[in-house]
mmCIF file of N, CA and C in Angstrom:
data_model
loop_
_atom_site.group_PDB
_atom_site.id
_atom_site.type_symbol
_atom_site.label_atom_id
_atom_site.label_comp_id
_atom_site.label_asym_id
_atom_site.label_seq_id
_atom_site.Cartn_x
_atom_site.Cartn_y
_atom_site.Cartn_z
ATOM 1 N N MET A 1 -2.953 13.696 10.514
ATOM 2 C CA MET A 1 -2.877 14.820 8.739
ATOM 3 C C MET A 1 -4.186 14.765 8.560
ATOM 4 N N CYS A 2 -4.897 15.469 9.028
ATOM 5 C CA CYS A 2 -6.021 16.260 8.756
ATOM 6 C C CYS A 2 -4.978 17.630 7.801
ATOM 7 N N GLU A 3 -6.064 17.614 7.256
ATOM 8 C CA GLU A 3 -5.376 18.947 6.547
ATOM 9 C C GLU A 3 -3.881 19.997 5.883
ATOM 10 N N TYR A 4 -2.983 18.826 5.884
ATOM 11 C CA TYR A 4 -2.158 18.432 5.250
ATOM 12 C C TYR A 4 -1.865 17.687 3.931
ATOM 13 N N MET A 5 -1.460 18.084 2.683
ATOM 14 C CA MET A 5 -1.195 17.161 1.959
ATOM 15 C C MET A 5 0.073 15.814 2.167
ATOM 16 N N VAL A 6 -0.648 14.871 1.729
ATOM 17 C CA VAL A 6 0.463 13.216 2.430
ATOM 18 C C VAL A 6 0.412 13.094 1.244
ATOM 19 N N LYS A 7 2.326 12.827 1.226
ATOM 20 C CA LYS A 7 2.905 12.813 0.682
ATOM 21 C C LYS A 7 3.541 11.549 0.231
ATOM 22 N N VAL A 8 3.863 10.460 -0.631
ATOM 23 C CA VAL A 8 5.102 9.550 -0.648
ATOM 24 C C VAL A 8 5.946 9.790 -0.063
ATOM 25 N N GLY A 9 6.509 8.340 0.366
ATOM 26 C CA GLY A 9 7.681 8.815 1.215
ATOM 27 C C GLY A 9 7.930 9.459 2.582
ATOM 28 N N GLU A 10 6.473 9.681 2.987
ATOM 29 C CA GLU A 10 6.795 10.342 4.687
ATOM 30 C C GLU A 10 6.875 9.528 5.629
ATOM 31 N N PRO A 11 7.432 9.829 6.697
ATOM 32 C CA PRO A 11 7.530 8.638 7.987
ATOM 33 C C PRO A 11 5.938 8.985 8.560
ATOM 34 N N VAL A 12 5.498 8.277 8.984
ATOM 35 C CA VAL A 12 3.342 8.078 10.029
ATOM 36 C C VAL A 12 4.223 6.597 10.698
ATOM 37 N N LEU A 13 3.088 7.376 11.965
ATOM 38 C CA LEU A 13 3.248 6.165 13.316
ATOM 39 C C LEU A 13 1.534 6.089 12.810
ATOM 40 N N VAL A 14 1.583 4.628 13.001
ATOM 41 C CA VAL A 14 -0.147 3.829 11.987
ATOM 42 C C VAL A 14 -0.979 3.758 13.700
ATOM 43 N N ALA A 15 -1.893 4.263 14.043
ATOM 44 C CA ALA A 15 -2.304 4.059 15.106
ATOM 45 C C ALA A 15 -3.062 2.470 15.430
ATOM 46 N N GLU A 16 -3.092 2.151 16.312
ATOM 47 C CA GLU A 16 -4.122 1.278 16.621
ATOM 48 C C GLU A 16 -4.964 1.093 17.918
ATOM 49 N N ASP A 17 -6.327 0.544 17.515
ATOM 50 C CA ASP A 17 -6.803 1.547 19.097
ATOM 51 C C ASP A 17 -6.361 0.238 20.063
ATOM 52 N N ASN A 18 -5.725 -0.882 19.606
ATOM 53 C CA ASN A 18 -5.687 -2.131 20.078
ATOM 54 C C ASN A 18 -4.267 -1.846 21.427
ATOM 55 N N ALA A 19 -3.747 -0.918 20.507
ATOM 56 C CA ALA A 19 -2.152 -0.945 21.073
ATOM 57 C C ALA A 19 -1.992 0.595 21.919
ATOM 58 N N PRO A 20 -1.174 1.128 23.052
ATOM 59 C CA PRO A 20 -0.627 1.925 23.571
ATOM 60 C C PRO A 20 -0.193 2.576 22.601
ATOM 61 N N ARG A 21 -0.046 3.809 22.635
ATOM 62 C CA ARG A 21 0.857 4.597 21.214
ATOM 63 C C ARG A 21 2.380 4.475 21.257
ATOM 64 N N GLU A 22 3.620 4.402 22.334
ATOM 65 C CA GLU A 22 4.209 3.980 21.934
ATOM 66 C C GLU A 22 5.272 2.321 21.895
ATOM 67 N N HIS A 23 3.468 1.496 21.028
ATOM 68 C CA HIS A 23 3.641 0.514 20.279
ATOM 69 C C HIS A 23 2.959 0.608 18.905
ATOM 70 N N TRP A 24 3.141 1.296 18.755
ATOM 71 C CA TRP A 24 2.582 1.673 17.737
ATOM 72 C C TRP A 24 3.465 1.521 16.283
ATOM 73 N N PRO A 25 3.137 0.917 15.493
ATOM 74 C CA PRO A 25 4.430 0.685 14.221
ATOM 75 C C PRO A 25 4.527 2.049 13.167
ATOM 76 N N VAL A 26 5.797 2.492 12.977
ATOM 77 C CA VAL A 26 6.210 3.363 12.311
ATOM 78 C C VAL A 26 6.525 2.385 10.292
ATOM 79 N N GLY A 27 6.018 3.414 10.070
ATOM 80 C CA GLY A 27 5.728 2.658 8.401
ATOM 81 C C GLY A 27 5.810 4.328 7.347
ATOM 82 N N ARG A 28 6.180 4.340 6.271
ATOM 83 C CA ARG A 28 6.185 5.340 5.618
ATOM 84 C C ARG A 28 5.193 4.844 4.277
ATOM 85 N N VAL A 29 4.636 6.122 3.482
ATOM 86 C CA VAL A 29 3.569 5.640 3.024
ATOM 87 C C VAL A 29 3.646 6.252 1.597
ATOM 88 N N THR A 30 3.784 4.776 0.836
ATOM 89 C CA THR A 30 4.154 4.655 -0.662
ATOM 90 C C THR A 30 3.107 4.494 -1.410
ATOM 91 N N ARG A 31 1.974 5.307 -1.464
ATOM 92 C CA ARG A 31 0.891 5.352 -2.455
ATOM 93 C C ARG A 31 0.037 6.274 -1.674
ATOM 94 N N VAL A 32 -0.420 7.027 -2.576
ATOM 95 C CA VAL A 32 -1.669 7.944 -1.824
ATOM 96 C C VAL A 32 -2.805 7.810 -2.523
ATOM 97 N N ILE A 33 -3.960 7.241 -2.123
ATOM 98 C CA ILE A 33 -5.148 7.380 -2.655
ATOM 99 C C ILE A 33 -6.636 8.043 -2.361
ATOM 100 N N PRO A 34 -6.687 9.556 -3.973
ATOM 101 C CA PRO A 34 -7.703 10.264 -3.532
ATOM 102 C C PRO A 34 -9.278 9.391 -3.492
ATOM 103 N N GLY A 35 -9.883 10.019 -3.012
ATOM 104 C CA GLY A 35 -11.128 9.654 -3.208
ATOM 105 C C GLY A 35 -12.055 10.465 -4.180
ATOM 106 N N ALA A 36 -13.340 10.234 -4.977
ATOM 107 C CA ALA A 36 -13.414 10.187 -5.978
ATOM 108 C C ALA A 36 -14.112 12.372 -5.952
ATOM 109 N N ASP A 37 -13.473 12.899 -4.790
ATOM 110 C CA ASP A 37 -13.747 14.846 -5.088
ATOM 111 C C ASP A 37 -11.950 14.895 -4.920
ATOM 112 N N GLY A 38 -10.892 14.262 -5.220
ATOM 113 C CA GLY A 38 -9.728 14.378 -4.876
ATOM 114 C C GLY A 38 -8.925 14.462 -4.518
ATOM 115 N N ARG A 39 -9.416 14.327 -3.126
ATOM 116 C CA ARG A 39 -8.865 14.435 -1.674
ATOM 117 C C ARG A 39 -8.080 13.537 -0.985
ATOM 118 N N VAL A 40 -7.090 12.805 -1.140
ATOM 119 C CA VAL A 40 -5.991 12.272 -0.329
ATOM 120 C C VAL A 40 -7.476 11.469 1.197
ATOM 121 N N ARG A 41 -7.839 10.281 1.050
ATOM 122 C CA ARG A 41 -8.089 10.275 2.251
ATOM 123 C C ARG A 41 -7.920 8.741 2.798
ATOM 124 N N VAL A 42 -7.059 8.310 2.256
ATOM 125 C CA VAL A 42 -6.729 6.770 1.844
ATOM 126 C C VAL A 42 -5.198 6.452 1.819
ATOM 127 N N VAL A 43 -4.527 6.266 2.146
ATOM 128 C CA VAL A 43 -3.204 6.158 1.580
ATOM 129 C C VAL A 43 -2.710 4.627 2.056
ATOM 130 N N GLU A 44 -0.844 4.190 0.602
ATOM 131 C CA GLU A 44 -0.953 2.699 1.490
ATOM 132 C C GLU A 44 0.672 2.827 1.996
ATOM 133 N N VAL A 45 0.650 1.848 3.649
ATOM 134 C CA VAL A 45 1.715 2.402 4.411
ATOM 135 C C VAL A 45 2.214 1.573 4.287
ATOM 136 N N THR A 46 4.013 1.114 4.326
ATOM 137 C CA THR A 46 4.648 -0.255 3.999
ATOM 138 C C THR A 46 5.197 0.335 5.573
ATOM 139 N N THR A 47 4.953 -1.189 6.517
ATOM 140 C CA THR A 47 6.046 -1.108 8.218
ATOM 141 C C THR A 47 6.688 -2.449 8.446
ATOM 142 N N ALA A 48 7.131 -2.505 8.869
ATOM 143 C CA ALA A 48 8.026 -3.961 9.236
ATOM 144 C C ALA A 48 7.504 -5.169 8.862
ATOM 145 N N THR A 49 6.270 -5.128 8.633
ATOM 146 C CA THR A 49 4.956 -6.439 9.213
ATOM 147 C C THR A 49 4.529 -6.399 7.483
ATOM 148 N N GLY A 50 4.426 -5.144 6.896
ATOM 149 C CA GLY A 50 3.767 -5.708 5.471
ATOM 150 C C GLY A 50 3.550 -4.710 5.451
ATOM 151 N N THR A 51 2.561 -4.870 4.273
ATOM 152 C CA THR A 51 1.217 -3.264 3.418
ATOM 153 C C THR A 51 0.298 -2.712 3.706
ATOM 154 N N TYR A 52 -0.472 -1.802 4.453
ATOM 155 C CA TYR A 52 -1.589 -1.778 4.749
ATOM 156 C C TYR A 52 -2.064 -0.546 4.093
ATOM 157 N N LYS A 53 -3.719 -0.640 3.535
ATOM 158 C CA LYS A 53 -4.478 0.855 3.748
ATOM 159 C C LYS A 53 -4.427 1.140 4.716
ATOM 160 N N ARG A 54 -4.307 2.565 5.131
ATOM 161 C CA ARG A 54 -4.707 3.310 6.118
ATOM 162 C C ARG A 54 -5.913 4.239 5.970
ATOM 163 N N PRO A 55 -6.868 4.521 6.262
ATOM 164 C CA PRO A 55 -7.090 6.223 6.501
ATOM 165 C C PRO A 55 -6.202 7.577 6.976
ATOM 166 N N VAL A 56 -6.160 8.479 6.398
ATOM 167 C CA VAL A 56 -5.613 9.473 7.466
ATOM 168 C C VAL A 56 -5.393 10.001 8.530
ATOM 169 N N ALA A 57 -6.983 9.629 9.058
ATOM 170 C CA ALA A 57 -7.582 9.920 9.960
ATOM 171 C C ALA A 57 -6.264 9.306 10.982
ATOM 172 N N ARG A 58 -5.929 7.727 10.724
ATOM 173 C CA ARG A 58 -5.579 7.173 11.589
ATOM 174 C C ARG A 58 -4.200 7.229 11.649
ATOM 175 N N LEU A 59 -2.756 8.032 10.705
ATOM 176 C CA LEU A 59 -1.990 8.001 10.958
ATOM 177 C C LEU A 59 -1.638 9.867 11.636
ATOM 178 N N CYS A 60 0.316 9.156 12.302
ATOM 179 C CA CYS A 60 0.308 10.580 12.811
ATOM 180 C C CYS A 60 1.379 10.577 12.595
ATOM 181 N N ARG A 61 1.710 12.052 11.982
ATOM 182 C CA ARG A 61 2.536 12.309 10.688
ATOM 183 C C ARG A 61 4.296 12.949 11.386
ATOM 184 N N LEU A 62 5.475 12.457 11.355
ATOM 185 C CA LEU A 62 6.571 11.870 11.686
ATOM 186 C C LEU A 62 6.976 13.385 11.655
ATOM 187 N N GLU A 63 7.388 14.665 11.822
ATOM 188 C CA GLU A 63 8.414 15.926 11.778
ATOM 189 C C GLU A 63 10.585 14.325 11.545
ATOM 190 N N TYR A 64 11.072 15.011 10.221
ATOM 191 C CA TYR A 64 12.580 15.011 9.687
ATOM 192 C C TYR A 64 12.685 15.288 8.923
ATOM 193 N N ASP A 65 14.168 15.472 8.793
ATOM 194 C CA ASP A 65 15.300 16.643 7.553
ATOM 195 C C ASP A 65 14.881 15.445 6.849
ATOM 196 N N GLY A 66 14.581 15.537 5.620
ATOM 197 C CA GLY A 66 14.631 14.685 4.469
ATOM 198 C C GLY A 66 15.956 14.648 4.491
ATOM 199 N N ASP A 67 17.166 14.745 4.513
ATOM 200 C CA ASP A 67 18.681 14.433 4.607
ATOM 201 C C ASP A 67 18.809 13.301 4.806
ATOM 202 N N GLN A 68 18.022 12.783 6.205
ATOM 203 C CA GLN A 68 18.657 12.010 7.216
ATOM 204 C C GLN A 68 18.041 10.715 7.397
ATOM 205 N N LEU A 69 16.958 10.967 6.844
ATOM 206 C CA LEU A 69 16.595 8.951 5.893
ATOM 207 C C LEU A 69 16.677 8.543 5.372
#
């Protein structure tokens, strides 16, 4: 998710080292947490199993038509 503005409400895949890509959970960004320099490097993501803080580098953006979700 590097080099673009992360937005609340965006659907994402949450990358996990111990699982193959087809088993990564799908989540939705519920909060962005900017660093001291103003750049968003951490977000709060809600999945079917809970809410987690994750670095944006460990997320994969899912493209969608906003009217369909």
